[in-house]
């Protein structure tokens, strides 16, 4: 499992997660090793971006919430039926297809391929996913919080001021309306 992030003009390093992730390992071995807080504060200003994570226990524990409360704003109450709302899920799917074409046989080879695929993701792919965020939010409202899978062909580019930072366990996603 990996932790990484994207934005229109920024891509993080990829952090390999420990095999077992609990609140402590998530805070000490994942989040603290990632430059996301420094980079996002520099890019958007301290407290001018919002972290969104999925509902994994390591993300929602009291200690993780306390840890994060000192670093950034955290979005809570994400629609439970809409993990597909987060564009990074689509990026992970794209990467998964590319990785599977190479059929890695060892964990070491898999890690090398994941890192190479991550590094070589085309900016156009990232921009399309990022640009679709406003439409994704509208679709969730239209579908009363239900899954929006199958509706992505309707998604077009939208740009607006503001910034959000979305995260899930495999990757995090920074969305900046610009």
PDB file of C-alpha atoms in Angstrom:
ATOM      1  CA  UNK A   1       0.000   0.000   0.000  1.00  0.00           C
ATOM      2  CA  UNK A   2       1.184   3.525  -0.804  1.00  0.00           C
ATOM      3  CA  UNK A   3       0.436   7.102   0.160  1.00  0.00           C
ATOM      4  CA  UNK A   4       0.851   9.837  -2.431  1.00  0.00           C
ATOM      5  CA  UNK A   5      -0.786  12.996  -3.750  1.00  0.00           C
ATOM      6  CA  UNK A   6      -1.528  15.127  -6.787  1.00  0.00           C
ATOM      7  CA  UNK A   7      -2.629  18.621  -7.721  1.00  0.00           C
ATOM      8  CA  UNK A   8      -2.693  20.529 -11.013  1.00  0.00           C
ATOM      9  CA  UNK A   9       0.958  21.444 -10.618  1.00  0.00           C
ATOM     10  CA  UNK A  10       2.279  19.139  -7.913  1.00  0.00           C
ATOM     11  CA  UNK A  11       2.878  15.456  -7.345  1.00  0.00           C
ATOM     12  CA  UNK A  12       4.093  14.042  -4.068  1.00  0.00           C
ATOM     13  CA  UNK A  13       6.648  11.413  -3.443  1.00  0.00           C
ATOM     14  CA  UNK A  14       5.140   8.001  -2.940  1.00  0.00           C
ATOM     15  CA  UNK A  15       5.350   6.686   0.627  1.00  0.00           C
ATOM     16  CA  UNK A  16       5.269   2.927   1.118  1.00  0.00           C
ATOM     17  CA  UNK A  17       2.962   2.137   4.028  1.00  0.00           C
ATOM     18  CA  UNK A  18       3.747  -0.436   6.694  1.00  0.00           C
ATOM     19  CA  UNK A  19       2.082  -3.835   6.221  1.00  0.00           C
ATOM     20  CA  UNK A  20      -0.132  -3.234   9.248  1.00  0.00           C
ATOM     21  CA  UNK A  21      -1.491   0.265   9.588  1.00  0.00           C
ATOM     22  CA  UNK A  22      -2.973   1.446  12.841  1.00  0.00           C
ATOM     23  CA  UNK A  23      -3.284   4.971  14.188  1.00  0.00           C
ATOM     24  CA  UNK A  24       0.275   5.069  15.471  1.00  0.00           C
ATOM     25  CA  UNK A  25       1.917   3.723  12.308  1.00  0.00           C
ATOM     26  CA  UNK A  26      -0.284   5.939  10.131  1.00  0.00           C
ATOM     27  CA  UNK A  27       0.834   9.026  12.028  1.00  0.00           C
ATOM     28  CA  UNK A  28       4.517   8.120  12.502  1.00  0.00           C
ATOM     29  CA  UNK A  29       5.354   6.135   9.369  1.00  0.00           C
ATOM     30  CA  UNK A  30       3.023   7.598   6.773  1.00  0.00           C
ATOM     31  CA  UNK A  31       1.805  11.128   7.435  1.00  0.00           C
ATOM     32  CA  UNK A  32       4.943  12.380   9.189  1.00  0.00           C
ATOM     33  CA  UNK A  33       7.146  11.122   6.324  1.00  0.00           C
ATOM     34  CA  UNK A  34       5.070  12.860   3.694  1.00  0.00           C
ATOM     35  CA  UNK A  35       5.745  16.517   2.992  1.00  0.00           C
ATOM     36  CA  UNK A  36       2.065  17.171   2.377  1.00  0.00           C
ATOM     37  CA  UNK A  37       1.570  19.603   5.254  1.00  0.00           C
ATOM     38  CA  UNK A  38       4.666  21.635   4.413  1.00  0.00           C
ATOM     39  CA  UNK A  39       3.964  21.567   0.679  1.00  0.00           C
ATOM     40  CA  UNK A  40       0.267  22.437   0.973  1.00  0.00           C
ATOM     41  CA  UNK A  41       0.886  25.205   3.502  1.00  0.00           C
ATOM     42  CA  UNK A  42       3.521  26.641   1.168  1.00  0.00           C
ATOM     43  CA  UNK A  43       1.254  26.326  -1.895  1.00  0.00           C
ATOM     44  CA  UNK A  44      -2.022  27.566  -0.384  1.00  0.00           C
ATOM     45  CA  UNK A  45      -1.169  29.082   2.998  1.00  0.00           C
ATOM     46  CA  UNK A  46      -1.456  27.521   6.434  1.00  0.00           C
ATOM     47  CA  UNK A  47      -5.010  26.312   7.140  1.00  0.00           C
ATOM     48  CA  UNK A  48      -6.162  27.263   3.611  1.00  0.00           C
ATOM     49  CA  UNK A  49      -6.718  23.694   2.491  1.00  0.00           C
ATOM     50  CA  UNK A  50      -8.832  20.823   3.788  1.00  0.00           C
ATOM     51  CA  UNK A  51      -7.852  17.191   4.310  1.00  0.00           C
ATOM     52  CA  UNK A  52     -10.403  14.540   3.401  1.00  0.00           C
ATOM     53  CA  UNK A  53      -9.743  10.905   4.288  1.00  0.00           C
ATOM     54  CA  UNK A  54     -11.798   7.755   3.978  1.00  0.00           C
ATOM     55  CA  UNK A  55     -13.288   6.123   7.055  1.00  0.00           C
ATOM     56  CA  UNK A  56     -10.412   3.737   7.798  1.00  0.00           C
ATOM     57  CA  UNK A  57      -9.996   3.278  11.568  1.00  0.00           C
ATOM     58  CA  UNK A  58      -6.416   4.612  11.444  1.00  0.00           C
ATOM     59  CA  UNK A  59      -7.770   7.828   9.896  1.00  0.00           C
ATOM     60  CA  UNK A  60     -10.704   8.320  12.229  1.00  0.00           C
ATOM     61  CA  UNK A  61      -9.213   7.404  15.596  1.00  0.00           C
ATOM     62  CA  UNK A  62      -9.152   9.996  18.351  1.00  0.00           C
ATOM     63  CA  UNK A  63      -5.334  10.118  18.329  1.00  0.00           C
ATOM     64  CA  UNK A  64      -5.180  10.661  14.549  1.00  0.00           C
ATOM     65  CA  UNK A  65      -7.816  13.382  14.753  1.00  0.00           C
ATOM     66  CA  UNK A  66      -5.803  15.094  17.507  1.00  0.00           C
ATOM     67  CA  UNK A  67      -2.578  14.723  15.506  1.00  0.00           C
ATOM     68  CA  UNK A  68      -4.167  16.191  12.371  1.00  0.00           C
ATOM     69  CA  UNK A  69      -5.960  18.985  14.237  1.00  0.00           C
ATOM     70  CA  UNK A  70      -2.549  20.561  14.854  1.00  0.00           C
ATOM     71  CA  UNK A  71      -1.601  20.401  11.176  1.00  0.00           C
ATOM     72  CA  UNK A  72      -4.652  21.137   9.004  1.00  0.00           C
ATOM     73  CA  UNK A  73      -8.424  21.334   8.701  1.00  0.00           C
ATOM     74  CA  UNK A  74     -10.064  17.946   8.219  1.00  0.00           C
ATOM     75  CA  UNK A  75     -13.282  17.362   6.272  1.00  0.00           C
ATOM     76  CA  UNK A  76     -15.597  14.966   8.037  1.00  0.00           C
ATOM     77  CA  UNK A  77     -18.984  13.487   7.125  1.00  0.00           C
ATOM     78  CA  UNK A  78     -18.001  12.430   3.605  1.00  0.00           C
ATOM     79  CA  UNK A  79     -20.910  10.681   1.799  1.00  0.00           C
ATOM     80  CA  UNK A  80     -20.503   7.003   2.799  1.00  0.00           C
ATOM     81  CA  UNK A  81     -21.841   5.696  -0.525  1.00  0.00           C
ATOM     82  CA  UNK A  82     -19.475   7.792  -2.606  1.00  0.00           C
ATOM     83  CA  UNK A  83     -15.881   6.634  -2.291  1.00  0.00           C
ATOM     84  CA  UNK A  84     -15.930   7.009  -6.088  1.00  0.00           C
ATOM     85  CA  UNK A  85     -16.252  10.755  -5.563  1.00  0.00           C
ATOM     86  CA  UNK A  86     -12.533  10.999  -4.888  1.00  0.00           C
ATOM     87  CA  UNK A  87     -10.674  11.305  -8.230  1.00  0.00           C
ATOM     88  CA  UNK A  88      -7.610   9.568  -6.821  1.00  0.00           C
ATOM     89  CA  UNK A  89      -9.631   6.340  -6.812  1.00  0.00           C
ATOM     90  CA  UNK A  90      -9.800   6.638 -10.590  1.00  0.00           C
ATOM     91  CA  UNK A  91      -6.076   7.328 -10.777  1.00  0.00           C
ATOM     92  CA  UNK A  92      -5.416   4.245  -8.678  1.00  0.00           C
ATOM     93  CA  UNK A  93      -7.560   2.254 -11.131  1.00  0.00           C
ATOM     94  CA  UNK A  94      -5.602   3.604 -14.103  1.00  0.00           C
ATOM     95  CA  UNK A  95      -2.338   2.769 -12.377  1.00  0.00           C
ATOM     96  CA  UNK A  96      -3.592  -0.705 -11.452  1.00  0.00           C
ATOM     97  CA  UNK A  97      -4.289  -1.507 -15.099  1.00  0.00           C
ATOM     98  CA  UNK A  98      -0.830  -0.334 -16.144  1.00  0.00           C
ATOM     99  CA  UNK A  99       0.862  -2.241 -13.329  1.00  0.00           C
ATOM    100  CA  UNK A 100      -1.008  -5.470 -14.075  1.00  0.00           C
ATOM    101  CA  UNK A 101       0.209  -5.411 -17.694  1.00  0.00           C
ATOM    102  CA  UNK A 102       3.715  -6.001 -16.363  1.00  0.00           C
ATOM    103  CA  UNK A 103       2.672  -8.895 -14.089  1.00  0.00           C
ATOM    104  CA  UNK A 104       5.283  -8.346 -11.352  1.00  0.00           C
ATOM    105  CA  UNK A 105       6.299 -11.586  -9.638  1.00  0.00           C
ATOM    106  CA  UNK A 106       7.901 -10.211  -6.469  1.00  0.00           C
ATOM    107  CA  UNK A 107       7.040  -7.499  -3.975  1.00  0.00           C
ATOM    108  CA  UNK A 108      10.277  -5.686  -4.814  1.00  0.00           C
ATOM    109  CA  UNK A 109       9.441  -5.683  -8.540  1.00  0.00           C
ATOM    110  CA  UNK A 110       5.884  -4.566  -7.789  1.00  0.00           C
ATOM    111  CA  UNK A 111       7.139  -1.634  -5.725  1.00  0.00           C
ATOM    112  CA  UNK A 112       9.536  -0.573  -8.495  1.00  0.00           C
ATOM    113  CA  UNK A 113       6.742  -0.724 -11.088  1.00  0.00           C
ATOM    114  CA  UNK A 114       4.305   1.200  -8.863  1.00  0.00           C
ATOM    115  CA  UNK A 115       6.880   3.946  -8.328  1.00  0.00           C
ATOM    116  CA  UNK A 116       7.677   4.145 -12.066  1.00  0.00           C
ATOM    117  CA  UNK A 117       4.005   4.216 -13.081  1.00  0.00           C
ATOM    118  CA  UNK A 118       3.322   6.909 -10.452  1.00  0.00           C
ATOM    119  CA  UNK A 119       6.228   9.012 -11.692  1.00  0.00           C
ATOM    120  CA  UNK A 120       5.120   8.662 -15.332  1.00  0.00           C
ATOM    121  CA  UNK A 121       1.410   9.446 -14.991  1.00  0.00           C
ATOM    122  CA  UNK A 122       0.627  12.006 -17.675  1.00  0.00           C
ATOM    123  CA  UNK A 123      -0.375  15.469 -16.456  1.00  0.00           C
ATOM    124  CA  UNK A 124      -3.374  15.392 -18.797  1.00  0.00           C
ATOM    125  CA  UNK A 125      -4.751  12.395 -16.893  1.00  0.00           C
ATOM    126  CA  UNK A 126      -4.286  14.186 -13.574  1.00  0.00           C
ATOM    127  CA  UNK A 127      -5.788  17.423 -14.896  1.00  0.00           C
ATOM    128  CA  UNK A 128      -8.856  15.592 -16.243  1.00  0.00           C
ATOM    129  CA  UNK A 129      -9.431  13.894 -12.903  1.00  0.00           C
ATOM    130  CA  UNK A 130      -8.891  17.104 -10.924  1.00  0.00           C
ATOM    131  CA  UNK A 131     -11.082  19.131 -13.265  1.00  0.00           C
ATOM    132  CA  UNK A 132     -13.953  16.696 -12.821  1.00  0.00           C
ATOM    133  CA  UNK A 133     -14.338  17.370  -9.088  1.00  0.00           C
ATOM    134  CA  UNK A 134     -17.072  19.996  -9.236  1.00  0.00           C
ATOM    135  CA  UNK A 135     -19.130  17.802 -11.562  1.00  0.00           C
ATOM    136  CA  UNK A 136     -18.600  14.823  -9.227  1.00  0.00           C
ATOM    137  CA  UNK A 137     -19.972  16.853  -6.329  1.00  0.00           C
ATOM    138  CA  UNK A 138     -23.002  17.887  -8.381  1.00  0.00           C
ATOM    139  CA  UNK A 139     -23.656  14.274  -9.386  1.00  0.00           C
ATOM    140  CA  UNK A 140     -23.600  13.151  -5.745  1.00  0.00           C
ATOM    141  CA  UNK A 141     -26.187  15.816  -4.898  1.00  0.00           C
ATOM    142  CA  UNK A 142     -28.321  14.807  -7.913  1.00  0.00           C
ATOM    143  CA  UNK A 143     -28.133  11.164  -6.825  1.00  0.00           C
ATOM    144  CA  UNK A 144     -28.910  12.020  -3.183  1.00  0.00           C
ATOM    145  CA  UNK A 145     -25.579  10.720  -1.893  1.00  0.00           C
ATOM    146  CA  UNK A 146     -25.716   7.401  -3.728  1.00  0.00           C
ATOM    147  CA  UNK A 147     -22.847   6.043  -5.822  1.00  0.00           C
ATOM    148  CA  UNK A 148     -22.004   7.996  -8.946  1.00  0.00           C
ATOM    149  CA  UNK A 149     -20.200   5.123 -10.673  1.00  0.00           C
ATOM    150  CA  UNK A 150     -21.336   4.905 -14.281  1.00  0.00           C
ATOM    151  CA  UNK A 151     -21.926   8.631 -14.594  1.00  0.00           C
ATOM    152  CA  UNK A 152     -18.361   9.693 -15.368  1.00  0.00           C
ATOM    153  CA  UNK A 153     -18.950  10.024 -19.116  1.00  0.00           C
ATOM    154  CA  UNK A 154     -20.973  13.135 -18.271  1.00  0.00           C
ATOM    155  CA  UNK A 155     -18.060  14.806 -16.497  1.00  0.00           C
ATOM    156  CA  UNK A 156     -16.417  17.852 -18.057  1.00  0.00           C
ATOM    157  CA  UNK A 157     -13.826  20.401 -16.941  1.00  0.00           C
ATOM    158  CA  UNK A 158     -14.744  23.062 -14.382  1.00  0.00           C
ATOM    159  CA  UNK A 159     -12.467  25.639 -12.808  1.00  0.00           C
ATOM    160  CA  UNK A 160     -13.150  27.837  -9.789  1.00  0.00           C
ATOM    161  CA  UNK A 161     -11.177  29.336  -6.907  1.00  0.00           C
ATOM    162  CA  UNK A 162     -10.702  27.331  -3.714  1.00  0.00           C
ATOM    163  CA  UNK A 163      -8.820  24.232  -2.670  1.00  0.00           C
ATOM    164  CA  UNK A 164      -9.517  20.878  -1.098  1.00  0.00           C
ATOM    165  CA  UNK A 165      -7.280  18.030  -0.140  1.00  0.00           C
ATOM    166  CA  UNK A 166      -8.821  14.586  -0.444  1.00  0.00           C
ATOM    167  CA  UNK A 167      -7.206  11.492   1.001  1.00  0.00           C
ATOM    168  CA  UNK A 168      -7.765   7.811   1.143  1.00  0.00           C
ATOM    169  CA  UNK A 169      -5.588   5.040   2.372  1.00  0.00           C
ATOM    170  CA  UNK A 170      -3.875   4.192  -0.903  1.00  0.00           C
ATOM    171  CA  UNK A 171      -3.366   7.744  -2.066  1.00  0.00           C
ATOM    172  CA  UNK A 172      -4.344  11.259  -1.225  1.00  0.00           C
ATOM    173  CA  UNK A 173      -5.629  13.761  -3.705  1.00  0.00           C
ATOM    174  CA  UNK A 174      -5.183  17.485  -3.609  1.00  0.00           C
ATOM    175  CA  UNK A 175      -7.801  19.390  -5.527  1.00  0.00           C
ATOM    176  CA  UNK A 176      -7.208  23.033  -6.226  1.00  0.00           C
ATOM    177  CA  UNK A 177      -9.798  25.083  -8.074  1.00  0.00           C
ATOM    178  CA  UNK A 178      -7.769  27.607 -10.076  1.00  0.00           C
TER     179      UNK A 178
END
